[in-house]
PDB file of C-alpha atoms and ligand atoms in Angstrom:
ATOM      1  CA  UNK A   1       5.766 -14.396  24.848  1.00  0.00           C
ATOM      2  CA  UNK A   2       3.672 -15.661  21.917  1.00  0.00           C
ATOM      3  CA  UNK A   3       2.384 -18.419  24.081  1.00  0.00           C
ATOM      4  CA  UNK A   4       1.168 -18.183  27.618  1.00  0.00           C
ATOM      5  CA  UNK A   5       3.799 -19.472  30.078  1.00  0.00           C
ATOM      6  CA  UNK A   6       2.553 -22.588  31.830  1.00  0.00           C
ATOM      7  CA  UNK A   7       3.636 -22.989  35.753  1.00  0.00           C
ATOM      8  CA  UNK A   8       2.722 -25.158  38.435  1.00  0.00           C
ATOM      9  CA  UNK A   9       1.830 -24.282  41.550  1.00  0.00           C
ATOM     10  CA  UNK A  10       0.396 -26.053  44.799  1.00  0.00           C
ATOM     11  CA  UNK A  11      -1.924 -23.935  46.992  1.00  0.00           C
ATOM     12  CA  UNK A  12      -0.207 -23.668  50.714  1.00  0.00           C
ATOM     13  CA  UNK A  13      -3.388 -25.117  52.499  1.00  0.00           C
ATOM     14  CA  UNK A  14      -1.051 -27.500  54.822  1.00  0.00           C
ATOM     15  CA  UNK A  15       2.019 -25.223  54.497  1.00  0.00           C
ATOM     16  CA  UNK A  16       4.125 -24.649  57.850  1.00  0.00           C
ATOM     17  CA  UNK A  17       7.146 -25.041  59.415  1.00  0.00           C
ATOM     18  CA  UNK A  18       6.867 -28.846  60.820  1.00  0.00           C
ATOM     19  CA  UNK A  19      10.490 -30.047  60.818  1.00  0.00           C
ATOM     20  CA  UNK A  20      13.988 -28.668  59.979  1.00  0.00           C
ATOM     21  CA  UNK A  21      15.622 -29.624  56.943  1.00  0.00           C
ATOM     22  CA  UNK A  22      17.629 -26.369  56.301  1.00  0.00           C
ATOM     23  CA  UNK A  23      19.019 -23.474  57.951  1.00  0.00           C
ATOM     24  CA  UNK A  24      15.993 -21.149  57.389  1.00  0.00           C
ATOM     25  CA  UNK A  25      13.612 -23.488  59.214  1.00  0.00           C
ATOM     26  CA  UNK A  26      12.852 -23.269  62.710  1.00  0.00           C
ATOM     27  CA  UNK A  27       9.902 -25.092  64.287  1.00  0.00           C
ATOM     28  CA  UNK A  28       9.610 -22.509  66.796  1.00  0.00           C
ATOM     29  CA  UNK A  29       8.951 -20.004  64.217  1.00  0.00           C
ATOM     30  CA  UNK A  30       6.060 -21.160  62.404  1.00  0.00           C
ATOM     31  CA  UNK A  31       4.142 -19.679  59.327  1.00  0.00           C
ATOM     32  CA  UNK A  32       1.128 -17.849  59.493  1.00  0.00           C
ATOM     33  CA  UNK A  33      -1.080 -19.914  57.551  1.00  0.00           C
ATOM     34  CA  UNK A  34      -3.764 -16.804  56.406  1.00  0.00           C
ATOM     35  CA  UNK A  35      -0.798 -14.586  55.680  1.00  0.00           C
ATOM     36  CA  UNK A  36       0.971 -17.453  53.543  1.00  0.00           C
ATOM     37  CA  UNK A  37      -2.131 -17.835  51.470  1.00  0.00           C
ATOM     38  CA  UNK A  38      -2.499 -14.329  51.001  1.00  0.00           C
ATOM     39  CA  UNK A  39       0.986 -14.221  49.647  1.00  0.00           C
ATOM     40  CA  UNK A  40       0.624 -17.108  47.724  1.00  0.00           C
ATOM     41  CA  UNK A  41      -2.202 -15.606  45.986  1.00  0.00           C
ATOM     42  CA  UNK A  42      -0.813 -12.435  45.297  1.00  0.00           C
ATOM     43  CA  UNK A  43       2.309 -14.271  43.770  1.00  0.00           C
ATOM     44  CA  UNK A  44      -0.425 -16.026  41.478  1.00  0.00           C
ATOM     45  CA  UNK A  45      -2.351 -13.093  40.886  1.00  0.00           C
ATOM     46  CA  UNK A  46       1.120 -11.278  39.414  1.00  0.00           C
ATOM     47  CA  UNK A  47       2.093 -14.278  37.393  1.00  0.00           C
ATOM     48  CA  UNK A  48      -0.908 -14.261  35.731  1.00  0.00           C
ATOM     49  CA  UNK A  49      -1.175 -10.443  35.239  1.00  0.00           C
ATOM     50  CA  UNK A  50       2.271 -11.208  33.450  1.00  0.00           C
ATOM     51  CA  UNK A  51       0.766 -13.512  31.064  1.00  0.00           C
ATOM     52  CA  UNK A  52       1.252 -17.071  32.944  1.00  0.00           C
ATOM     53  CA  UNK A  53      -1.175 -19.937  33.117  1.00  0.00           C
ATOM     54  CA  UNK A  54      -1.376 -21.546  36.234  1.00  0.00           C
ATOM     55  CA  UNK A  55      -1.802 -24.937  36.969  1.00  0.00           C
ATOM     56  CA  UNK A  56      -2.341 -26.612  40.324  1.00  0.00           C
ATOM     57  CA  UNK A  57      -1.179 -29.643  42.369  1.00  0.00           C
ATOM     58  CA  UNK A  58      -3.595 -30.532  44.929  1.00  0.00           C
ATOM     59  CA  UNK A  59      -2.082 -29.784  48.502  1.00  0.00           C
ATOM     60  CA  UNK A  60      -1.978 -32.839  50.685  1.00  0.00           C
ATOM     61  CA  UNK A  61      -1.676 -32.975  54.507  1.00  0.00           C
ATOM     62  CA  UNK A  62       1.587 -33.899  56.013  1.00  0.00           C
ATOM     63  CA  UNK A  63       3.319 -32.415  53.082  1.00  0.00           C
ATOM     64  CA  UNK A  64       4.133 -29.029  54.091  1.00  0.00           C
ATOM     65  CA  UNK A  65       6.821 -28.424  51.666  1.00  0.00           C
ATOM     66  CA  UNK A  66       4.463 -29.262  48.539  1.00  0.00           C
ATOM     67  CA  UNK A  67       4.073 -25.668  47.708  1.00  0.00           C
ATOM     68  CA  UNK A  68       7.598 -25.747  46.635  1.00  0.00           C
ATOM     69  CA  UNK A  69       6.779 -27.049  42.944  1.00  0.00           C
ATOM     70  CA  UNK A  70      10.266 -26.090  41.689  1.00  0.00           C
ATOM     71  CA  UNK A  71      11.682 -29.434  43.259  1.00  0.00           C
ATOM     72  CA  UNK A  72       8.973 -31.653  41.727  1.00  0.00           C
ATOM     73  CA  UNK A  73      11.168 -32.295  38.435  1.00  0.00           C
ATOM     74  CA  UNK A  74      13.309 -30.757  35.846  1.00  0.00           C
ATOM     75  CA  UNK A  75      11.113 -30.429  32.636  1.00  0.00           C
ATOM     76  CA  UNK A  76      12.702 -30.701  29.253  1.00  0.00           C
ATOM     77  CA  UNK A  77      10.277 -30.296  26.618  1.00  0.00           C
ATOM     78  CA  UNK A  78       7.718 -33.190  27.404  1.00  0.00           C
ATOM     79  CA  UNK A  79      10.155 -35.074  29.827  1.00  0.00           C
ATOM     80  CA  UNK A  80       9.825 -35.103  33.262  1.00  0.00           C
ATOM     81  CA  UNK A  81      12.969 -36.107  35.133  1.00  0.00           C
ATOM     82  CA  UNK A  82      11.369 -36.750  38.574  1.00  0.00           C
ATOM     83  CA  UNK A  83      12.830 -35.976  41.706  1.00  0.00           C
ATOM     84  CA  UNK A  84      14.446 -38.092  44.504  1.00  0.00           C
ATOM     85  CA  UNK A  85      14.207 -36.095  47.508  1.00  0.00           C
ATOM     86  CA  UNK A  86      17.378 -35.906  49.802  1.00  0.00           C
ATOM     87  CA  UNK A  87      15.370 -35.761  53.153  1.00  0.00           C
ATOM     88  CA  UNK A  88      12.713 -38.349  54.219  1.00  0.00           C
ATOM     89  CA  UNK A  89      10.280 -35.674  55.230  1.00  0.00           C
ATOM     90  CA  UNK A  90       9.903 -34.697  51.598  1.00  0.00           C
ATOM     91  CA  UNK A  91       9.601 -37.991  49.747  1.00  0.00           C
ATOM     92  CA  UNK A  92       6.037 -38.595  50.440  1.00  0.00           C
ATOM     93  CA  UNK A  93       5.799 -35.841  47.523  1.00  0.00           C
ATOM     94  CA  UNK A  94       7.362 -37.805  45.228  1.00  0.00           C
ATOM     95  CA  UNK A  95       4.195 -40.211  44.221  1.00  0.00           C
ATOM     96  CA  UNK A  96       1.713 -37.193  44.341  1.00  0.00           C
ATOM     97  CA  UNK A  97       4.424 -35.646  41.631  1.00  0.00           C
ATOM     98  CA  UNK A  98       4.615 -38.683  39.648  1.00  0.00           C
ATOM     99  CA  UNK A  99       0.952 -39.260  39.050  1.00  0.00           C
ATOM    100  CA  UNK A 100       0.313 -35.379  38.199  1.00  0.00           C
ATOM    101  CA  UNK A 101       2.917 -35.783  35.685  1.00  0.00           C
ATOM    102  CA  UNK A 102       1.796 -38.886  34.441  1.00  0.00           C
ATOM    103  CA  UNK A 103      -1.776 -37.555  34.070  1.00  0.00           C
ATOM    104  CA  UNK A 104      -0.810 -34.273  32.355  1.00  0.00           C
ATOM    105  CA  UNK A 105       0.924 -36.541  29.485  1.00  0.00           C
ATOM    106  CA  UNK A 106       4.556 -35.899  30.205  1.00  0.00           C
ATOM    107  CA  UNK A 107       7.144 -38.739  29.723  1.00  0.00           C
ATOM    108  CA  UNK A 108       8.561 -39.557  33.092  1.00  0.00           C
ATOM    109  CA  UNK A 109      12.223 -40.436  33.715  1.00  0.00           C
ATOM    110  CA  UNK A 110      13.329 -42.251  36.811  1.00  0.00           C
ATOM    111  CA  UNK A 111      16.749 -41.719  37.355  1.00  0.00           C
ATOM    112  CA  UNK A 112      18.929 -44.843  37.310  1.00  0.00           C
ATOM    113  CA  UNK A 113      21.969 -42.842  39.084  1.00  0.00           C
ATOM    114  CA  UNK A 114      22.315 -43.405  42.892  1.00  0.00           C
ATOM    115  CA  UNK A 115      21.677 -40.247  44.949  1.00  0.00           C
ATOM    116  CA  UNK A 116      19.323 -37.643  45.674  1.00  0.00           C
ATOM    117  CA  UNK A 117      18.142 -34.901  42.819  1.00  0.00           C
ATOM    118  CA  UNK A 118      15.884 -32.191  43.483  1.00  0.00           C
ATOM    119  CA  UNK A 119      14.549 -30.837  39.953  1.00  0.00           C
ATOM    120  CA  UNK A 120      14.482 -27.504  39.092  1.00  0.00           C
ATOM    121  CA  UNK A 121      15.614 -26.308  42.253  1.00  0.00           C
ATOM    122  CA  UNK A 122      19.119 -27.717  41.560  1.00  0.00           C
ATOM    123  CA  UNK A 123      19.080 -27.787  37.699  1.00  0.00           C
ATOM    124  CA  UNK A 124      18.604 -24.676  35.715  1.00  0.00           C
ATOM    125  CA  UNK A 125      19.308 -23.907  31.829  1.00  0.00           C
ATOM    126  CA  UNK A 126      20.895 -20.909  30.730  1.00  0.00           C
ATOM    127  CA  UNK A 127      21.259 -21.161  26.809  1.00  0.00           C
ATOM    128  CA  UNK A 128      22.121 -24.836  25.885  1.00  0.00           C
ATOM    129  CA  UNK A 129      23.896 -25.724  29.066  1.00  0.00           C
ATOM    130  CA  UNK A 130      22.299 -27.115  32.488  1.00  0.00           C
ATOM    131  CA  UNK A 131      23.761 -25.339  35.406  1.00  0.00           C
ATOM    132  CA  UNK A 132      23.759 -27.957  38.246  1.00  0.00           C
ATOM    133  CA  UNK A 133      23.828 -27.425  41.810  1.00  0.00           C
ATOM    134  CA  UNK A 134      25.451 -30.267  43.743  1.00  0.00           C
ATOM    135  CA  UNK A 135      26.687 -31.532  47.607  1.00  0.00           C
ATOM    136  CA  UNK A 136      23.639 -30.497  49.392  1.00  0.00           C
ATOM    137  CA  UNK A 137      20.291 -31.625  48.203  1.00  0.00           C
ATOM    138  CA  UNK A 138      21.199 -33.112  44.668  1.00  0.00           C
ATOM    139  CA  UNK A 139      24.201 -35.810  43.717  1.00  0.00           C
ATOM    140  CA  UNK A 140      26.092 -35.010  40.527  1.00  0.00           C
ATOM    141  CA  UNK A 141      25.833 -38.559  39.405  1.00  0.00           C
ATOM    142  CA  UNK A 142      22.138 -37.890  38.871  1.00  0.00           C
ATOM    143  CA  UNK A 143      23.202 -34.338  36.530  1.00  0.00           C
ATOM    144  CA  UNK A 144      25.835 -36.599  34.552  1.00  0.00           C
ATOM    145  CA  UNK A 145      23.019 -38.960  33.725  1.00  0.00           C
ATOM    146  CA  UNK A 146      20.487 -36.228  32.691  1.00  0.00           C
ATOM    147  CA  UNK A 147      23.225 -34.645  30.729  1.00  0.00           C
ATOM    148  CA  UNK A 148      23.974 -38.046  28.794  1.00  0.00           C
ATOM    149  CA  UNK A 149      20.284 -38.621  28.500  1.00  0.00           C
ATOM    150  CA  UNK A 150      19.498 -34.896  26.886  1.00  0.00           C
ATOM    151  CA  UNK A 151      22.845 -34.465  25.199  1.00  0.00           C
ATOM    152  CA  UNK A 152      23.573 -31.294  26.787  1.00  0.00           C
ATOM    153  CA  UNK A 153      26.522 -29.586  28.400  1.00  0.00           C
ATOM    154  CA  UNK A 154      26.119 -29.682  32.223  1.00  0.00           C
ATOM    155  CA  UNK A 155      28.462 -27.489  34.336  1.00  0.00           C
ATOM    156  CA  UNK A 156      28.217 -28.583  37.878  1.00  0.00           C
ATOM    157  CA  UNK A 157      28.359 -25.693  40.805  1.00  0.00           C
ATOM    158  CA  UNK A 158      29.237 -27.101  44.055  1.00  0.00           C
ATOM    159  CA  UNK A 159      26.932 -25.239  46.992  1.00  0.00           C
ATOM    160  CA  UNK A 160      29.112 -24.152  49.816  1.00  0.00           C
ATOM    161  CA  UNK A 161      27.005 -22.349  51.886  1.00  0.00           C
ATOM    162  CA  UNK A 162      24.151 -24.239  53.774  1.00  0.00           C
ATOM    163  CA  UNK A 163      21.772 -21.108  53.616  1.00  0.00           C
ATOM    164  CA  UNK A 164      22.094 -21.461  49.840  1.00  0.00           C
ATOM    165  CA  UNK A 165      21.221 -25.451  49.439  1.00  0.00           C
ATOM    166  CA  UNK A 166      19.364 -25.299  46.402  1.00  0.00           C
ATOM    167  CA  UNK A 167      20.984 -23.572  43.126  1.00  0.00           C
ATOM    168  CA  UNK A 168      17.913 -21.622  42.662  1.00  0.00           C
ATOM    169  CA  UNK A 169      18.529 -19.806  45.996  1.00  0.00           C
ATOM    170  CA  UNK A 170      21.710 -18.222  44.440  1.00  0.00           C
ATOM    171  CA  UNK A 171      21.125 -18.302  40.797  1.00  0.00           C
ATOM    172  CA  UNK A 172      18.674 -17.387  37.867  1.00  0.00           C
ATOM    173  CA  UNK A 173      19.100 -17.378  34.621  1.00  0.00           C
ATOM    174  CA  UNK A 174      17.377 -14.489  32.820  1.00  0.00           C
ATOM    175  CA  UNK A 175      18.073 -15.183  28.817  1.00  0.00           C
ATOM    176  CA  UNK A 176      20.660 -17.181  27.034  1.00  0.00           C
ATOM    177  CA  UNK A 177      24.284 -15.579  28.115  1.00  0.00           C
ATOM    178  CA  UNK A 178      22.470 -13.620  31.223  1.00  0.00           C
ATOM    179  CA  UNK A 179      21.833 -14.422  34.666  1.00  0.00           C
ATOM    180  CA  UNK A 180      21.716 -13.485  38.252  1.00  0.00           C
ATOM    181  CA  UNK A 181      23.895 -14.923  41.045  1.00  0.00           C
ATOM    182  CA  UNK A 182      24.961 -14.520  44.561  1.00  0.00           C
ATOM    183  CA  UNK A 183      29.020 -15.169  44.524  1.00  0.00           C
ATOM    184  CA  UNK A 184      29.619 -16.128  47.850  1.00  0.00           C
ATOM    185  CA  UNK A 185      27.509 -19.294  47.725  1.00  0.00           C
ATOM    186  CA  UNK A 186      30.108 -20.683  45.276  1.00  0.00           C
ATOM    187  CA  UNK A 187      33.486 -21.949  45.428  1.00  0.00           C
ATOM    188  CA  UNK A 188      36.345 -20.151  43.142  1.00  0.00           C
ATOM    189  CA  UNK A 189      35.789 -22.853  40.443  1.00  0.00           C
ATOM    190  CA  UNK A 190      32.086 -22.465  40.385  1.00  0.00           C
ATOM    191  CA  UNK A 191      32.275 -18.451  40.195  1.00  0.00           C
ATOM    192  CA  UNK A 192      35.018 -18.958  37.284  1.00  0.00           C
ATOM    193  CA  UNK A 193      32.917 -21.535  35.483  1.00  0.00           C
ATOM    194  CA  UNK A 194      29.918 -19.204  35.722  1.00  0.00           C
ATOM    195  CA  UNK A 195      31.824 -16.238  34.445  1.00  0.00           C
ATOM    196  CA  UNK A 196      33.119 -18.495  31.671  1.00  0.00           C
ATOM    197  CA  UNK A 197      29.714 -19.611  30.319  1.00  0.00           C
ATOM    198  CA  UNK A 198      27.574 -16.643  31.076  1.00  0.00           C
ATOM    199  CA  UNK A 199      29.076 -13.271  29.849  1.00  0.00           C
ATOM    200  CA  UNK A 200      26.310 -11.292  31.459  1.00  0.00           C
ATOM    201  CA  UNK A 201      26.225 -12.064  35.457  1.00  0.00           C
ATOM    202  CA  UNK A 202      24.222  -9.712  37.859  1.00  0.00           C
ATOM    203  CA  UNK A 203      26.110  -9.987  41.370  1.00  0.00           C
ATOM    204  CA  UNK A 204      23.518  -9.870  44.676  1.00  0.00           C
ATOM    205  CA  UNK A 205      24.931  -9.126  48.089  1.00  0.00           C
ATOM    206  CA  UNK A 206      24.610 -10.988  51.049  1.00  0.00           C
ATOM    207  CA  UNK A 207      21.555  -8.463  52.091  1.00  0.00           C
ATOM    208  CA  UNK A 208      19.409  -9.143  49.172  1.00  0.00           C
ATOM    209  CA  UNK A 209      20.326 -12.948  48.289  1.00  0.00           C
ATOM    210  CA  UNK A 210      19.296 -13.408  52.189  1.00  0.00           C
ATOM    211  CA  UNK A 211      16.054 -11.712  51.324  1.00  0.00           C
ATOM    212  CA  UNK A 212      16.049 -14.607  48.297  1.00  0.00           C
ATOM    213  CA  UNK A 213      16.618 -11.839  45.351  1.00  0.00           C
ATOM    214  CA  UNK A 214      17.988 -14.605  43.089  1.00  0.00           C
ATOM    215  CA  UNK A 215      14.668 -16.844  43.521  1.00  0.00           C
ATOM    216  CA  UNK A 216      13.111 -15.045  40.920  1.00  0.00           C
ATOM    217  CA  UNK A 217      10.567 -16.186  38.461  1.00  0.00           C
ATOM    218  CA  UNK A 218      11.476 -14.628  34.729  1.00  0.00           C
ATOM    219  CA  UNK A 219       8.644 -14.267  32.246  1.00  0.00           C
ATOM    220  CA  UNK A 220       9.795 -12.978  29.202  1.00  0.00           C
ATOM    221  CA  UNK A 221      10.865  -9.316  30.479  1.00  0.00           C
ATOM    222  CA  UNK A 222       8.906  -9.430  33.729  1.00  0.00           C
ATOM    223  CA  UNK A 223      11.492 -10.836  36.633  1.00  0.00           C
ATOM    224  CA  UNK A 224       9.235 -11.311  39.873  1.00  0.00           C
ATOM    225  CA  UNK A 225      11.173 -11.480  43.356  1.00  0.00           C
ATOM    226  CA  UNK A 226       9.951 -11.106  46.784  1.00  0.00           C
ATOM    227  CA  UNK A 227      10.039  -7.816  48.767  1.00  0.00           C
ATOM    228  CA  UNK A 228      13.504  -5.865  49.728  1.00  0.00           C
ATOM    229  CA  UNK A 229      15.704  -6.513  46.571  1.00  0.00           C
ATOM    230  CA  UNK A 230      16.152  -2.909  45.382  1.00  0.00           C
ATOM    231  CA  UNK A 231      19.492  -3.047  44.098  1.00  0.00           C
ATOM    232  CA  UNK A 232      18.641  -6.330  42.051  1.00  0.00           C
ATOM    233  CA  UNK A 233      15.706  -4.109  40.653  1.00  0.00           C
ATOM    234  CA  UNK A 234      17.729  -1.259  39.532  1.00  0.00           C
ATOM    235  CA  UNK A 235      20.285  -3.794  37.612  1.00  0.00           C
ATOM    236  CA  UNK A 236      17.524  -5.300  35.730  1.00  0.00           C
ATOM    237  CA  UNK A 237      15.791  -1.857  34.930  1.00  0.00           C
ATOM    238  CA  UNK A 238      18.941  -0.999  33.542  1.00  0.00           C
ATOM    239  CA  UNK A 239      18.884  -4.272  31.213  1.00  0.00           C
ATOM    240  CA  UNK A 240      15.587  -3.704  30.035  1.00  0.00           C
ATOM    241  CA  UNK A 241      13.751  -5.771  32.231  1.00  0.00           C
ATOM    242  CA  UNK A 242      10.354  -5.095  33.992  1.00  0.00           C
ATOM    243  CA  UNK A 243      10.809  -6.381  37.949  1.00  0.00           C
ATOM    244  CA  UNK A 244       7.865  -6.981  40.163  1.00  0.00           C
ATOM    245  CA  UNK A 245       7.576  -7.507  43.566  1.00  0.00           C
ATOM    246  CA  UNK A 246       5.634  -9.118  46.129  1.00  0.00           C
ATOM    247  CA  UNK A 247       5.894 -10.090  49.883  1.00  0.00           C
ATOM    248  CA  UNK A 248       6.835 -13.866  50.208  1.00  0.00           C
ATOM    249  CA  UNK A 249       8.351 -13.746  53.682  1.00  0.00           C
ATOM    250  CA  UNK A 250       6.017 -16.705  55.214  1.00  0.00           C
ATOM    251  CA  UNK A 251       7.671 -18.757  52.730  1.00  0.00           C
ATOM    252  CA  UNK A 252      11.157 -17.417  53.726  1.00  0.00           C
ATOM    253  CA  UNK A 253      10.690 -18.962  57.008  1.00  0.00           C
ATOM    254  CA  UNK A 254      10.817 -22.199  55.323  1.00  0.00           C
ATOM    255  CA  UNK A 255      13.639 -21.622  52.912  1.00  0.00           C
ATOM    256  CA  UNK A 256      11.944 -20.641  49.818  1.00  0.00           C
ATOM    257  CA  UNK A 257      10.326 -17.385  47.846  1.00  0.00           C
ATOM    258  CA  UNK A 258       9.455 -16.863  44.333  1.00  0.00           C
ATOM    259  CA  UNK A 259      10.982 -19.039  42.125  1.00  0.00           C
ATOM    260  CA  UNK A 260      10.586 -22.088  44.470  1.00  0.00           C
ATOM    261  CA  UNK A 261       7.000 -22.098  44.819  1.00  0.00           C
ATOM    262  CA  UNK A 262       6.711 -22.530  40.743  1.00  0.00           C
ATOM    263  CA  UNK A 263       7.917 -24.854  38.255  1.00  0.00           C
ATOM    264  CA  UNK A 264       7.864 -23.541  34.562  1.00  0.00           C
ATOM    265  CA  UNK A 265       6.433 -26.683  32.585  1.00  0.00           C
ATOM    266  CA  UNK A 266       6.745 -25.334  29.116  1.00  0.00           C
ATOM    267  CA  UNK A 267      10.516 -24.459  29.615  1.00  0.00           C
ATOM    268  CA  UNK A 268      12.201 -21.558  31.278  1.00  0.00           C
ATOM    269  CA  UNK A 269      12.617 -18.630  28.671  1.00  0.00           C
ATOM    270  CA  UNK A 270      16.337 -18.545  29.293  1.00  0.00           C
ATOM    271  CA  UNK A 271      16.835 -22.263  27.549  1.00  0.00           C
ATOM    272  CA  UNK A 272      17.770 -22.042  24.131  1.00  0.00           C
ATOM    273  CA  UNK A 273      15.697 -25.225  23.332  1.00  0.00           C
ATOM    274  CA  UNK A 274      12.886 -23.238  24.176  1.00  0.00           C
ATOM    275  CA  UNK A 275      13.654 -20.013  22.817  1.00  0.00           C
ATOM    276  CA  UNK A 276      14.116 -21.560  19.473  1.00  0.00           C
ATOM    277  CA  UNK A 277      10.771 -23.820  19.370  1.00  0.00           C
TER     278      UNK A 277
HETATM  279  N1  LIG B 301      11.595 -26.458  52.934  1.00  0.00           N
HETATM  280  C1  LIG B 301      11.824 -26.460  51.502  1.00  0.00           C
HETATM  281  C2  LIG B 301      13.032 -27.475  51.887  1.00  0.00           C
HETATM  282  O1  LIG B 301      14.069 -27.208  52.401  1.00  0.00           O
HETATM  283  C3  LIG B 301      12.187 -25.266  50.862  1.00  0.00           C
HETATM  284  C4  LIG B 301      12.410 -25.693  49.434  1.00  0.00           C
HETATM  285  C5  LIG B 301      12.799 -24.710  48.414  1.00  0.00           C
HETATM  286  N2  LIG B 301      12.717 -24.723  47.204  1.00  0.00           N
HETATM  287  C6  LIG B 301      13.756 -24.566  46.306  1.00  0.00           C
HETATM  288  N3  LIG B 301      13.435 -24.758  45.113  1.00  0.00           N
HETATM  289  N4  LIG B 301      14.512 -23.874  46.548  1.00  0.00           N
HETATM  290  O2  LIG B 301      13.167 -28.337  50.795  1.00  0.00           O
END
């Protein structure tokens, strides 16, 4: 990487399982805050050691999921397409994100299309194509609007399992033409579309997918995941990547892991508009 990757994170000061909006969350299985802080700090340190510069969103009481900054917006160059959360429990995050992006000088796009949209959680570039997960958290109409606005191809992918409710829980672009995915999270059409547009696909089995193997942060050749994904790590090593792991199980209790805890502000490495510029 020539320039430091720029990543948005939010410290877990108010993180916890206060409501249940996905199958991973159970109020009777709250997160251990001290442990969560330790795990978050380790993730941050690992990303910084891999060359990233981390910016922080100020945590806010009553918004336990604000830590999952992947859902704040979709970033394209200096444009932030702000999220419109599906669940009222997270809608309080919208104003804080809007303020942060405006303060940092991003151009802001407010979606006109109806329906919800949950940012980089459901919309990921691989090469020049935007892969967009829909049905559970994001509405296809919002993806269409984004494709028209950016003038890029959008491949809509229906998410068919509630456990993999955001695209980034079951799909991770590594580089143009290369990605990790959990096949069972998609229908036949989705699997075919992925195979058509992405020649090099690494499949993750149910065991590792349920440890959020697909929820990886890619920094050049370094790929950071939570612990317990040895098969994926082996396949990444074979392709010349450097896999790294760090425990993130307190966040899995909320249905998120490494990737969900980050938002790449300068464009993902796998986006070809990023590679060339
Ligand atoms: N509890 C959060 C939710 O259900 C977790 C979000 C995880 N984020 C992600 N990009 N997958 O919305």
